[in-house]
Every structure is written in C-alpha cells, then in structure tokens.
Short mmCIF file of C-alpha atoms in Angstrom, two decimals:
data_model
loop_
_atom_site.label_atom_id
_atom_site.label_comp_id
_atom_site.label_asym_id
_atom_site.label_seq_id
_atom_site.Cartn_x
_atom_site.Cartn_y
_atom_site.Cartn_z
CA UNK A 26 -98.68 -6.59 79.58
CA UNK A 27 -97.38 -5.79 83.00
CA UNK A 28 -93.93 -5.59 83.51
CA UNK A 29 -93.78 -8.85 86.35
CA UNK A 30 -95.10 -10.39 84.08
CA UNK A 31 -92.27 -10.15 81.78
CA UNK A 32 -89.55 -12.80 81.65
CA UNK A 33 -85.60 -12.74 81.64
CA UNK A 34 -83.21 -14.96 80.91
CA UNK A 35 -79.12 -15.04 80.82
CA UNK A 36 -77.42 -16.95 77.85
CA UNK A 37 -73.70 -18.12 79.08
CA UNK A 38 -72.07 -18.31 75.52
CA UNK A 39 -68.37 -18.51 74.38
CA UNK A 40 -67.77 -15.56 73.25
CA UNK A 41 -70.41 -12.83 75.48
CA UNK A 42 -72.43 -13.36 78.32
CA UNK A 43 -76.28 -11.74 76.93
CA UNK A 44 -79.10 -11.18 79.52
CA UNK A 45 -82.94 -10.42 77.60
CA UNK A 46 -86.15 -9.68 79.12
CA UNK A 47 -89.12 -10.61 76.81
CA UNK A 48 -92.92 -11.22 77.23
CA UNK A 49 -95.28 -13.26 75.79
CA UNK A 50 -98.07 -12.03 73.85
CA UNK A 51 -99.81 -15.85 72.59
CA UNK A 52 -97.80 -17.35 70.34
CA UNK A 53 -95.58 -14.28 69.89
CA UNK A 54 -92.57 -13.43 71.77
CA UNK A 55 -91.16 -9.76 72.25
CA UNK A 56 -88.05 -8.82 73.57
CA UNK A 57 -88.19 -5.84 75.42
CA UNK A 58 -84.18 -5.37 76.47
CA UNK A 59 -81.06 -6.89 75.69
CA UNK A 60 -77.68 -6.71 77.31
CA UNK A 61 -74.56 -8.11 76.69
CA UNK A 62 -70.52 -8.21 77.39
CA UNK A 63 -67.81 -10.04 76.07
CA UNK A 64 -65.56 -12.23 77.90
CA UNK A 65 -62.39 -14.79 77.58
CA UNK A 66 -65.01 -17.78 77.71
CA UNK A 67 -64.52 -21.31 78.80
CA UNK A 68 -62.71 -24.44 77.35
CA UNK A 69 -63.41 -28.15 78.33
CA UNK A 70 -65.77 -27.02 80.93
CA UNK A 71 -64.10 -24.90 82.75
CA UNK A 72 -63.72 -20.34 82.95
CA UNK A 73 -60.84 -19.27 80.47
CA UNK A 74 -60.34 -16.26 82.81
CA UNK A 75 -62.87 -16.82 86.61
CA UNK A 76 -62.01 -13.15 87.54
CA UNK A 77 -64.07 -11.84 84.19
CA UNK A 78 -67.37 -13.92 84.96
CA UNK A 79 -68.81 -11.57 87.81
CA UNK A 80 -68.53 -8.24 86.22
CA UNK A 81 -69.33 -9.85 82.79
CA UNK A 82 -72.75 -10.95 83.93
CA UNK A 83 -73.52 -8.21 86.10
CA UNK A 84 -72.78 -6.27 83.21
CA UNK A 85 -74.90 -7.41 80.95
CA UNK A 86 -77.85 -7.77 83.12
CA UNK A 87 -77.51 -3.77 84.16
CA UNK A 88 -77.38 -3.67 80.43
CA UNK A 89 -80.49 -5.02 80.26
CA UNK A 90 -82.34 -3.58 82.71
CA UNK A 91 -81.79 -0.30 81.73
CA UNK A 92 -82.84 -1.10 78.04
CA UNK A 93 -86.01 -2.84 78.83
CA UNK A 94 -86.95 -0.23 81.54
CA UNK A 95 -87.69 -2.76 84.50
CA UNK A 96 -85.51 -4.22 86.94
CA UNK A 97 -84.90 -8.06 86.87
CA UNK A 98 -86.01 -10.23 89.91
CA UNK A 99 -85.63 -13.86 88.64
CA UNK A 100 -83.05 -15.00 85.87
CA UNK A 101 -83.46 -18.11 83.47
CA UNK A 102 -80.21 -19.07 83.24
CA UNK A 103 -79.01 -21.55 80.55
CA UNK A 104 -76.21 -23.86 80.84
CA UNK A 105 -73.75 -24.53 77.97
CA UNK A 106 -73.57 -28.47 77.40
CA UNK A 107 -69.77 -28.45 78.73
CA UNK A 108 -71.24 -28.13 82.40
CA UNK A 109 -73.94 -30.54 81.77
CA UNK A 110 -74.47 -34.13 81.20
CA UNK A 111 -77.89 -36.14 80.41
CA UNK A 112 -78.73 -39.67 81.10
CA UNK A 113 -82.20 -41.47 80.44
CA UNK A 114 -83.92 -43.71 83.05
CA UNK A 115 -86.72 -45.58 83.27
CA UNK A 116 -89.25 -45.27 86.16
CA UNK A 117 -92.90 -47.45 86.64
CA UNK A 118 -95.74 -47.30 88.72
CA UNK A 119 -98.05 -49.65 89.67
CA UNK A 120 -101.22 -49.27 90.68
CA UNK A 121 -104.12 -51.54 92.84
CA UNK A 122 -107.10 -50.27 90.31
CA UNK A 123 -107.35 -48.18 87.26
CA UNK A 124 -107.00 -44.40 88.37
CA UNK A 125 -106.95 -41.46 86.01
CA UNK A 126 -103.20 -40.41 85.61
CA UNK A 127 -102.84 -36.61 87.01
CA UNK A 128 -99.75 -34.59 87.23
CA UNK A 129 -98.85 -36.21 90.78
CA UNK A 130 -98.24 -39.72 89.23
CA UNK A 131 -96.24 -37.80 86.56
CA UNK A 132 -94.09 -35.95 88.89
CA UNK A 133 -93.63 -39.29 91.50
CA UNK A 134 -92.51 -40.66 88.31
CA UNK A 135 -89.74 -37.99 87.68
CA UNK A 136 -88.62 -38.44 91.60
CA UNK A 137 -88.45 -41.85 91.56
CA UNK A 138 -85.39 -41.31 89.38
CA UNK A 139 -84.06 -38.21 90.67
CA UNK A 140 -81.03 -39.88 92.88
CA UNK A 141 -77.30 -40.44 91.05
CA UNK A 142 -74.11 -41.52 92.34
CA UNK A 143 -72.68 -38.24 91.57
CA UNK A 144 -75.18 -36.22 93.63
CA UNK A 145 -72.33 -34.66 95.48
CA UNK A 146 -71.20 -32.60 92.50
CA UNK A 147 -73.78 -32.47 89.84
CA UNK A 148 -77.81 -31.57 90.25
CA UNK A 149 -80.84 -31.92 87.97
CA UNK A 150 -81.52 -29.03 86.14
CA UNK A 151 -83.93 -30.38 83.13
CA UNK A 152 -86.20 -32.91 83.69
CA UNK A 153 -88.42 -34.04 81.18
CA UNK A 154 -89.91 -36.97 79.71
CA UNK A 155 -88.94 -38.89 76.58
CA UNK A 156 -92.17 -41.30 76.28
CA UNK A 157 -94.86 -42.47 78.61
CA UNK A 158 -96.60 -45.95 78.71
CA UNK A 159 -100.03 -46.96 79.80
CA UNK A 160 -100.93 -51.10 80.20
CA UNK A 161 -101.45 -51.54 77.26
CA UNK A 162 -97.70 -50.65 76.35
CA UNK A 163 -98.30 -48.07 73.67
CA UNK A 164 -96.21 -44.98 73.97
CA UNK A 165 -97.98 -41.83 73.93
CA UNK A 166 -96.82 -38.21 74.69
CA UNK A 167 -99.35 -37.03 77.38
CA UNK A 168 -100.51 -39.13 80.04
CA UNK A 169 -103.13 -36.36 81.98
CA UNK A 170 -106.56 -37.78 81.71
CA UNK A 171 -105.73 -41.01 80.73
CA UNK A 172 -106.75 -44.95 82.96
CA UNK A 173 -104.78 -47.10 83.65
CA UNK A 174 -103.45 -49.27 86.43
CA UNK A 175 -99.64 -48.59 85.19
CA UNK A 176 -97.40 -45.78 83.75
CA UNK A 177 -94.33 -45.85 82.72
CA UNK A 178 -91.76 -43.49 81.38
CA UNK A 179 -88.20 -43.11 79.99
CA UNK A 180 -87.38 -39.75 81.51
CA UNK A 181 -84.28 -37.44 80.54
CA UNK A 182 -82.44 -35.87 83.13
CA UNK A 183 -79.90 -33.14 82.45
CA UNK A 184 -77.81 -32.32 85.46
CA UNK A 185 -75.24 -29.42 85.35
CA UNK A 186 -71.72 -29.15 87.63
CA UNK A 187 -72.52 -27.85 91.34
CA UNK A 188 -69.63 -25.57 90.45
CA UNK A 189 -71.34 -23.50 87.49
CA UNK A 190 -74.53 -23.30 89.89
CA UNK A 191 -73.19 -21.84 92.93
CA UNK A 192 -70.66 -19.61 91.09
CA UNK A 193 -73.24 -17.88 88.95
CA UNK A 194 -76.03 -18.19 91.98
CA UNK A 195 -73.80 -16.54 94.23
CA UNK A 196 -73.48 -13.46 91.84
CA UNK A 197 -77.15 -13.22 91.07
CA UNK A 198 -78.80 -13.37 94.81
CA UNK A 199 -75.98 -11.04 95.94
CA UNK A 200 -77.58 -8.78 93.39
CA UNK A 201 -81.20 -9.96 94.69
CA UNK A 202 -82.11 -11.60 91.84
CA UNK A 203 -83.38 -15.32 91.78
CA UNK A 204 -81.37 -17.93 89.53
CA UNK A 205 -83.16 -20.71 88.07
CA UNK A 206 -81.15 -22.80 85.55
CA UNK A 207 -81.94 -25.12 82.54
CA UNK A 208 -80.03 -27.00 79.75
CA UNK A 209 -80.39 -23.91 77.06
CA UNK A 210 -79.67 -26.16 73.86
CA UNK A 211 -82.83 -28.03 75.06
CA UNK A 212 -85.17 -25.13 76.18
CA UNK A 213 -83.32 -23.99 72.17
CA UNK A 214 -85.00 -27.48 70.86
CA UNK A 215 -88.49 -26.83 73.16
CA UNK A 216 -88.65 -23.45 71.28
CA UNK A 217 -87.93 -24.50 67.90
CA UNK A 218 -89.58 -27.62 67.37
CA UNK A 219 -93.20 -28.13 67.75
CA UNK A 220 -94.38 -31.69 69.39
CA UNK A 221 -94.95 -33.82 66.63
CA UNK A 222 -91.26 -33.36 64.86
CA UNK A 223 -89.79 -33.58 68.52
CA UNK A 224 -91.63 -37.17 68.84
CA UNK A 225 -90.12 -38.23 65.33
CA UNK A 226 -86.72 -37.56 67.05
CA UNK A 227 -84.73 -34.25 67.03
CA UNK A 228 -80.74 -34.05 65.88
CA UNK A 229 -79.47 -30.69 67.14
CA UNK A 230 -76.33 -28.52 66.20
CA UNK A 231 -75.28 -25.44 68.02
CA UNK A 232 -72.63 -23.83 66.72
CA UNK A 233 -70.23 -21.28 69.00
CA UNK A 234 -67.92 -19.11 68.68
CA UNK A 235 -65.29 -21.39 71.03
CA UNK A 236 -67.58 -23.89 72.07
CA UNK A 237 -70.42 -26.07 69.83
CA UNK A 238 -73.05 -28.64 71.33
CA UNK A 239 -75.19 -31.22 69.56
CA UNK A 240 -77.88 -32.95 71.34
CA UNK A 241 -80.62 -35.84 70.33
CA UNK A 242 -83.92 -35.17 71.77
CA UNK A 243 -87.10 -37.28 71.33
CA UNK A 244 -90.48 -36.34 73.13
CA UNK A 245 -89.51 -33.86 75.72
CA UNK A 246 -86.30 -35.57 76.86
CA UNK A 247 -82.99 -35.07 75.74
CA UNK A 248 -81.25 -38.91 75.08
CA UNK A 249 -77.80 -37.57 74.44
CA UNK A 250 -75.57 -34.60 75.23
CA UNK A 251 -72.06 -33.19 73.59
CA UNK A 252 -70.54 -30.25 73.94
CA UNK A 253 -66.94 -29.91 72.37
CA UNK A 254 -64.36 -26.71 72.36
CA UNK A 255 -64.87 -25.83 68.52
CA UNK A 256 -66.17 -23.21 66.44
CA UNK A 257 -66.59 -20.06 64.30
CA UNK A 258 -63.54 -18.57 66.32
CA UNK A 259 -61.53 -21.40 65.16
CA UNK A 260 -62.03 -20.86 61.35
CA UNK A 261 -61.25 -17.73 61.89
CA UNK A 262 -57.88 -18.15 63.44
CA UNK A 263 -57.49 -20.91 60.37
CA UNK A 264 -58.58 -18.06 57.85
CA UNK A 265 -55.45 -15.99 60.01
CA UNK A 266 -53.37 -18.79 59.73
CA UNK A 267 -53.37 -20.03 56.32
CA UNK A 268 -53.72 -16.40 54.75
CA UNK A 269 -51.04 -14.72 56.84
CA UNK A 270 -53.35 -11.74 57.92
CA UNK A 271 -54.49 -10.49 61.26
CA UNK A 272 -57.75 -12.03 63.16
CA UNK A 273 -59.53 -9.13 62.76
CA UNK A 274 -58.67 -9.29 58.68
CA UNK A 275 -59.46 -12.73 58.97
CA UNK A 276 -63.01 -12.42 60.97
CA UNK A 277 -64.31 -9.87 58.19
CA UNK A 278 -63.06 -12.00 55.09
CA UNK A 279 -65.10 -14.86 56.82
CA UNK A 280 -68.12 -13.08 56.25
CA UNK A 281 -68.00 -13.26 52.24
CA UNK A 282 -67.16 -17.35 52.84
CA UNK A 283 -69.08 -19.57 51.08
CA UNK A 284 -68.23 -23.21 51.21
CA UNK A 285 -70.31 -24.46 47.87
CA UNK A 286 -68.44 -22.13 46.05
CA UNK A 287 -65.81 -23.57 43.10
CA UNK A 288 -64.12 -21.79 40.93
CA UNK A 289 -64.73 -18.98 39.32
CA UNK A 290 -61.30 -17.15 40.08
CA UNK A 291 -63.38 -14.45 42.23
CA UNK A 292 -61.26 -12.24 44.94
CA UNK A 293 -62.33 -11.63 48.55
CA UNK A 294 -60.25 -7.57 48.74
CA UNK A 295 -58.86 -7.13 52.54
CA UNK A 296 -60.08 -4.03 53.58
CA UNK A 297 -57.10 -2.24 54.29
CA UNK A 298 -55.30 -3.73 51.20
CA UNK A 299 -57.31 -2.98 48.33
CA UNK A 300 -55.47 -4.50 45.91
CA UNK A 301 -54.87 -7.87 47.63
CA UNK A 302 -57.28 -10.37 48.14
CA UNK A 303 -58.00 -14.14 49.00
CA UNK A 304 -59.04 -16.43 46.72
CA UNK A 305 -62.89 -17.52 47.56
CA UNK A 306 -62.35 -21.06 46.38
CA UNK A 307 -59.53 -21.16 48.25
CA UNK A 308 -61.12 -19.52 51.47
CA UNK A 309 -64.24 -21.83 50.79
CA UNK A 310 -62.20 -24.87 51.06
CA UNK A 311 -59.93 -24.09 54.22
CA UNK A 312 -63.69 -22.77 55.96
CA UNK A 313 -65.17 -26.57 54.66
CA UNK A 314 -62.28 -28.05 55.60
CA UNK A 315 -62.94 -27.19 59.86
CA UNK A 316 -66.43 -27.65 59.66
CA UNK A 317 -65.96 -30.73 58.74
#
C-alpha cells in the first residue's frame, strides 16, 4: 500500500503520549510505527505539568516517524473523556413528498443540532447518530436509500474543551502536520464492537493509569460520558502504601495480583528481598478493594 495512504493517529493517555501510523489492508489493520514518551499527565481535566506537553508529543511523533519510515502529514488525535462532554439531541425533518433519504438529509440533520450555549469554549468533535426514524416510526440504523416524507434522529454529540484543541493544534501545524480530533473511547467502541452489539447498547470501561473513562453507546452515538482521575497508578501507590515498599517494588508485585485469589498462604518475593514477600491474598484483597 502506498505510504499516503497510511494513517496516524496520537493517543493522549495518563501516563505517555503514543503516536502510530497503520494501514488498512480489508479487514486487517497493520501498524507500521509506534512512538511514545512519558509525561506527568493530567488530573480533573486539566495538564499536571503544561511545560511537558509540547516536547512530549513532538517526541513521540518523531518517534514514530522514524520507525514507520514516512513522515506524518495529518494526525487523528483522540481526546481523553476529561476534556470532553456528550449530550444527545433530537433533530426532524419534514418533507412535502416522499424523497429517497441521501447523505444530505443525514448531514442537515446533524447541523440542525450543531449549536450549544457553550459554543464559546467547547466544539463538536464526534458526531454520530444514535437511531434514525422514518414515518412510520420504526427505528432503524441506516437511513440511505430509504422513502419517506420524514426522518428523524437522536444524534450524539461529543464536544471537547477549546483549550485541549488549540493547545495541541498549535503544536501540530507548527510542525506542519494537520490535527483532526475525535472522542478516542468512542472511535475505541467503533473499533471493537461490530453494529449489531452496538445497537443492543454498549457499556464501556477504560481503564488508565491516572485517569479511567466509561461511556454508554447505542447505534453510533455515545448517550453518556465519564471520565474520573483513577486507576492502575493508584493501586499501585496503595500496593506502596499498605506494604511499606517503594513504587517501583510495588508496580512489579502488581503484576503477580490476582483478585479471585483466596488463600492458599502463597508469597509474592520482592525482587531485591528474596526472602520477603507479600502475601497474595492479602495483595489480592487491597488490589479488589480500589477497583471496586
């Protein structure tokens, strides 16, 4: 395949910043480069640290440029649910006769809705449809092709903080590469799921390393939208905590956790200590204990 036609995206997690370039082969995916670098993260929405977040994704873009052998022109960015919110709308047309429904009617009825009161510091980055209805009021998940002489549609808009945009924008063009953002625990969803479970409804968990998200999608359109400052980096300052050993100690002893275990008297060894250890009932039940 040629190499414009290969696609990259940039993943802004809580722990690293990655940037990937894949292509498509059918149903197949392959990932051509990787790149990634570690930074301080964000907390309730907002940069732990705003001096690391240029160099951090300039960093791992280079990365993967030079690992995928092609240089990047346009970025997918996704867009951690802290910066984002959705909300659900309905929008109707009407029509004089029957018409066959194209992709026009479709997109006038995504515009229709496009306006919030908020406008001034948030902006649609996902828009997608939950469920469409025809006159006769069944819902149905494609409308192209279809008569009628009405269509309506609950629609899903995710719309991310001005802020995040022009920050991360700002970086990218200065580099001369295009940004073009989306919600990534829904394009995460889109990937995973084919249509038929997403129609059935979709409950989502994404778990961090700071910062987890859960969202509930139905159809294409995500109906609701949480991200929360918790995760794996929090058990393992617990696992620190509680054990009186060193984050580092604690990250590796997470590892061997396994929170159906019971019993059993069996010892996790710390590397450096061989002959002291953690109990794994005991680390089982402090790990259950914060994911719960």
């Amino acid at each position: 395949m040629p190499k414009n036609d290969r696609v990259a995206v940039l993943d802004v997690g809580s722990e690293k910043i990655r940037a990937a370039v894949a292509e498509k082969d059918g149903q197949h995916i392959s990932v051509c480069g990787t790149g990634e670098a570690e930074y301080s993260g964000f907390y309730e929405g907002a940069w732990l640290d705003p001096s690391e977040i240029k160099a951090a994704v300039l960093s791992a873009v280079s990365r993967a440029e030079s690992a995928s052998g092609s240089g990047i022109k346009k970025l997918f960015v996704g867009v951690p649910a802290q910066f984002c919110y959705a909300e659900c709308k309905e929008s109707v047309l009407f029509f004089e006769k029957p018409r066959k429904i194209s992709g026009d009617e479709i997109a006038l009825l995504f515009k229709k809705g496009e306006k919030f009161p908020d406008d001034d510091a948030y902006a649609n980055i996902t828009v997608a449809p939950v469920y469409f209805l025809l006159a006769d009021n069944k819902r149905i998940i494609e409308p192209r092709g279809a008569v009628s002489d009405k269509i309506k549609a609950l629609v899903s808009y995710v719309r991310c903080k001005k802020t995040f945009i022009g920050e991360i924008e700002s970086i990218l063009n200065a580099a001369g590469i295009e940004a073009e953002f989306v919600s990534s625990v829904w394009a995460e969803i889109m990937y995973l799921f084919a249509p038929e479970q997403r129609d059935r409804y979709v409950l989502f968990a994404d778990a961090g390393y700071i910062a987890s998200e859960v969202a509930l999608l139905r159809g294409d359109g995500i109906l609701a939208l949480n991200g929360f400052s918790l995760g794996g980096g929090h058990i393992t300052a617990d696992i620190a905590d509680l054990f009186e050993i060193s984050f580092g100690q604690a990250q590796r002893v997470k590892a061997f956790a396994d929170i159906t275990y019971r019993g059993g008297g069996d010892v996790i060894p710390l590397d450096e200590y061989p002959d002291e250890g953690i109990l794994a009932d005991e680390l089982a039940m402090a790990v259950a204990a914060r994911v719960e």
